[in-house]
Short mmCIF file of C-alpha atoms in Angstrom, two decimals:
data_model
loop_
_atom_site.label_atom_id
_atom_site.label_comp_id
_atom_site.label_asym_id
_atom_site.label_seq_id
_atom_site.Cartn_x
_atom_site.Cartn_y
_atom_site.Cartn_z
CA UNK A 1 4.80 10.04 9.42
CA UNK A 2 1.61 8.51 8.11
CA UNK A 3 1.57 11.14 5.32
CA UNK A 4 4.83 9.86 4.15
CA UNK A 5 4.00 6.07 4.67
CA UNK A 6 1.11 6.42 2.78
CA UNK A 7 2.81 7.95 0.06
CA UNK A 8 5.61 5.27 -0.33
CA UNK A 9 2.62 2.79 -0.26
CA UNK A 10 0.97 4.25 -3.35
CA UNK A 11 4.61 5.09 -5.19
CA UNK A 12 5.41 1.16 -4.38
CA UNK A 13 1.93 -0.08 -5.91
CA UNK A 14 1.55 2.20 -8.62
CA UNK A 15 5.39 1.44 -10.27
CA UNK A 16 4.74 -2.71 -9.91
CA UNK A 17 1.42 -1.96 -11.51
CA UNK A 18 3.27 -0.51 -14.63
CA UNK A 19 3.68 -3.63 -16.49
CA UNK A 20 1.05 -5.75 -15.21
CA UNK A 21 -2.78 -5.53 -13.35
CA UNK A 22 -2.35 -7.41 -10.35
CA UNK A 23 -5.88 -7.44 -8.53
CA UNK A 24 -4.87 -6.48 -5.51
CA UNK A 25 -2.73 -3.16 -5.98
CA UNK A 26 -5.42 -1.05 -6.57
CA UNK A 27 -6.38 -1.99 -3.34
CA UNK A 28 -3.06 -1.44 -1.64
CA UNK A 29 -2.81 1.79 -3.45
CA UNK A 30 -6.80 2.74 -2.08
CA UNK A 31 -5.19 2.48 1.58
CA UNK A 32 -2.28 4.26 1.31
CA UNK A 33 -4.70 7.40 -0.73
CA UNK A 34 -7.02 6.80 2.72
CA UNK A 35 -4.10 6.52 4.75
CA UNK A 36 -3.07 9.97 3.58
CA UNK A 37 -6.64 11.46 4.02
CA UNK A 38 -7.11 10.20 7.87
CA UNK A 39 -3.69 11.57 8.69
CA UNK A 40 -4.66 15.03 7.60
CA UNK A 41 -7.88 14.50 10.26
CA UNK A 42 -6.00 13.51 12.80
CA UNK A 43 -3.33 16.55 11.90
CA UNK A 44 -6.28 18.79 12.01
CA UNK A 45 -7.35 17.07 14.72
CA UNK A 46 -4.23 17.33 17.02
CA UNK A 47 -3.36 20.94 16.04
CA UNK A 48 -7.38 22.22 17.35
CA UNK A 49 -7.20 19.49 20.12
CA UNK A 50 -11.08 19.00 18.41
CA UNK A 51 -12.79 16.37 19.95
CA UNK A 52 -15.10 15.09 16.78
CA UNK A 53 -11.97 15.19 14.41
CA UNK A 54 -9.67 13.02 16.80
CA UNK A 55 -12.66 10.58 17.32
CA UNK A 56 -13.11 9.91 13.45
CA UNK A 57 -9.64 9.74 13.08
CA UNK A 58 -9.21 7.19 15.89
CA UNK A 59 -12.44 5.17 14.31
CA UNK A 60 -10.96 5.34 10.19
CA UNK A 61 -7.78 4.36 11.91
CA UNK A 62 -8.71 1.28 13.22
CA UNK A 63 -10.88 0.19 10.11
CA UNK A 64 -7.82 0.92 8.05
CA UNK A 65 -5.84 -0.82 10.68
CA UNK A 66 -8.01 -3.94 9.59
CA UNK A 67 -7.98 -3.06 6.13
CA UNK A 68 -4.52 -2.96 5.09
CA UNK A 69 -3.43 -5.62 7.59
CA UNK A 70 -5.39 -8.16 5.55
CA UNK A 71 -4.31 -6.91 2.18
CA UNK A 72 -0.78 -6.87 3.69
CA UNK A 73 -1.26 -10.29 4.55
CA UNK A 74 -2.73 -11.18 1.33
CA UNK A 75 0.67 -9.90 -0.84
CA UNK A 76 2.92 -11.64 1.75
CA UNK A 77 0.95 -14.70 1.56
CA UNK A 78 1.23 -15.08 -2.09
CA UNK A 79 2.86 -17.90 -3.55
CA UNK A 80 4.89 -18.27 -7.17
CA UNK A 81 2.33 -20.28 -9.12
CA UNK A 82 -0.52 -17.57 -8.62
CA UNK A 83 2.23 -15.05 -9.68
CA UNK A 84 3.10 -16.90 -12.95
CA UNK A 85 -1.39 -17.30 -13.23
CA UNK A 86 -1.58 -13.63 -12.96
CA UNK A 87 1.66 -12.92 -15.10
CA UNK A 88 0.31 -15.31 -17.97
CA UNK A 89 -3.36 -13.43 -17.86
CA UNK A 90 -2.11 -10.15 -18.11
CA UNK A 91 0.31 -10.84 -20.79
CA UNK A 92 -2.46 -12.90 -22.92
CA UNK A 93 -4.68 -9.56 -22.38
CA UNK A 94 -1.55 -7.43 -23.36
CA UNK A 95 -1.42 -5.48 -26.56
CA UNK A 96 1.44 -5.62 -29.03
CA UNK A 97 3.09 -2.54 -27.88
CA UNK A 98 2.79 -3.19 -24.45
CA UNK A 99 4.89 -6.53 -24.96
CA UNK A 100 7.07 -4.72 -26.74
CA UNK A 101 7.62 -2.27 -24.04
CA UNK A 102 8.40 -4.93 -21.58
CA UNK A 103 10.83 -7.13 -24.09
CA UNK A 104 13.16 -3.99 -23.85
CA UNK A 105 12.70 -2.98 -20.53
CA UNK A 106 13.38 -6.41 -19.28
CA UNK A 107 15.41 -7.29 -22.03
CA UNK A 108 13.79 -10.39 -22.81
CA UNK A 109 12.05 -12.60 -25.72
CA UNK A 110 8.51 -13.80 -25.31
CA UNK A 111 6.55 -14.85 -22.01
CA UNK A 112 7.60 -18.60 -21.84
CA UNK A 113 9.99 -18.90 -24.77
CA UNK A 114 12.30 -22.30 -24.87
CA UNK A 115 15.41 -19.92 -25.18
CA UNK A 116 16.80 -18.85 -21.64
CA UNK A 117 16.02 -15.68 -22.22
CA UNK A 118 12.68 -15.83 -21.43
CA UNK A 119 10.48 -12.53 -19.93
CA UNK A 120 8.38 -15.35 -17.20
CA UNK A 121 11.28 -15.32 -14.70
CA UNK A 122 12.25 -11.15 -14.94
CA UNK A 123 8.37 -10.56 -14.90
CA UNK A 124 7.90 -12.92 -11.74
CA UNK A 125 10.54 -11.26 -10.10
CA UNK A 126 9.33 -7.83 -10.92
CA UNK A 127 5.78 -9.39 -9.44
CA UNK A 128 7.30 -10.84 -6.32
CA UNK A 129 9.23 -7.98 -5.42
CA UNK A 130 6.31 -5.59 -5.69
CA UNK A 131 4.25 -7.94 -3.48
CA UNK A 132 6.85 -8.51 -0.74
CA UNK A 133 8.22 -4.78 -0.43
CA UNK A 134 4.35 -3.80 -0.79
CA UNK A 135 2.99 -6.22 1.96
CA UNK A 136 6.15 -5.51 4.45
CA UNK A 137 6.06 -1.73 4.26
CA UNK A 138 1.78 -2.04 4.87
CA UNK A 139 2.23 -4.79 7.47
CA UNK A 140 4.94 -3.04 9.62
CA UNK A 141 2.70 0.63 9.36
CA UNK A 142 -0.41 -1.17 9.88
CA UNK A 143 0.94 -1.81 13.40
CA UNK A 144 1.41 1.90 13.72
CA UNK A 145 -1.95 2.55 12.92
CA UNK A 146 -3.01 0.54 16.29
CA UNK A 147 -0.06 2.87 17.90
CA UNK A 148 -2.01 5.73 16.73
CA UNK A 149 -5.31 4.68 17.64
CA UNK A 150 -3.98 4.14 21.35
CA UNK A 151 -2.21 7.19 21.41
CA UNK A 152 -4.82 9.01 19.80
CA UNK A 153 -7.14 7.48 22.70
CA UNK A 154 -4.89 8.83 25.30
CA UNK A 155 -4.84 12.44 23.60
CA UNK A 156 -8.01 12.73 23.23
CA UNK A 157 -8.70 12.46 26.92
CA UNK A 158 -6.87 14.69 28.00
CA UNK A 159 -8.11 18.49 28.74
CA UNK A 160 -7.60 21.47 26.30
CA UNK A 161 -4.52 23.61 28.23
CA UNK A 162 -4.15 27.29 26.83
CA UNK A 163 -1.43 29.59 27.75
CA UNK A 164 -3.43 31.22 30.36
CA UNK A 165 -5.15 28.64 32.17
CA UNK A 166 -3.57 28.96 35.49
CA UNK A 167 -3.36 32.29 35.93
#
């Protein structure tokens, strides 16, 4: 399941980093790349019943745990006039074409134009969603990070049965 969270994290971070470079996607998009790598060691872990690889996975779990609650946090926390701060730096840095690009795909005229067809409010939006479906989806797994770290506790305590062991 963490495999496939961690996936939709970097999916969700990498499209609403298309049109802008919001400073704190890449870091969303780090966790859900770690997220991915620490549920292969704990899939490895769990299919050898290995005692080393279910500890590491239990110890990355909990840092990430930390991690990506705080970043989840951070995008939920956000508020509209640092959106519009980041939106006007990135377009300022923006080449030609790149405006371009986002005129049609937003079908829009300039970043703060008088006419009411301005890109600010389409590229806020775009920005805001991005940040709240980010932060949810990281803040509700985060919480199943700390349900795998428990569970992964419990596992690991337990003693390696094989088919034969009783007779």
């Amino acid at each position: 399941m963490h495999i496939i969270v961690g996936i939709l994290i970097v999916y969700l971070t990498i499209d609403g980093n298309h049109y802008t470079d919001l400073p704190i996607l890449p870091s969303l998009t780090a966790c859900g790349i770690v997220l991915i790598l620490i549920s292969l060691v704990g899939l490895y872990g769990s299919i050898k019943h290995d005692q080393v690889s279910l500890f590491f996975y239990m110890i990355l779990s909990l840092c990430l745990f930390v991690v990506q609650f705080s970043i989840a946090a951070s995008c939920l926390a956000i508020n509209t006039h640092k959106e519009e701060n980041f939106a006007e730096e990135d377009w300022n840095k923006s080449s030609d074409e790149l405006k371009k690009e986002i005129e049609t795909d937003f079908h829009c005229i300039g970043f703060n134009a008088s006419s009411p067809n301005s890109c600010l409010p389409k590229i806020i939006e775009k920005i805001n969603s991005t940040f709240k479906l980010s932060g949810s989806i990281a803040f509700a797994f985060s919480f199943t990070e700390m349900l795998a770290v428990l569970l992964t506790f419990r596992y690991r305590n337990q003693k390696k049965l094989h088919a034969n062991a009783f007779l």
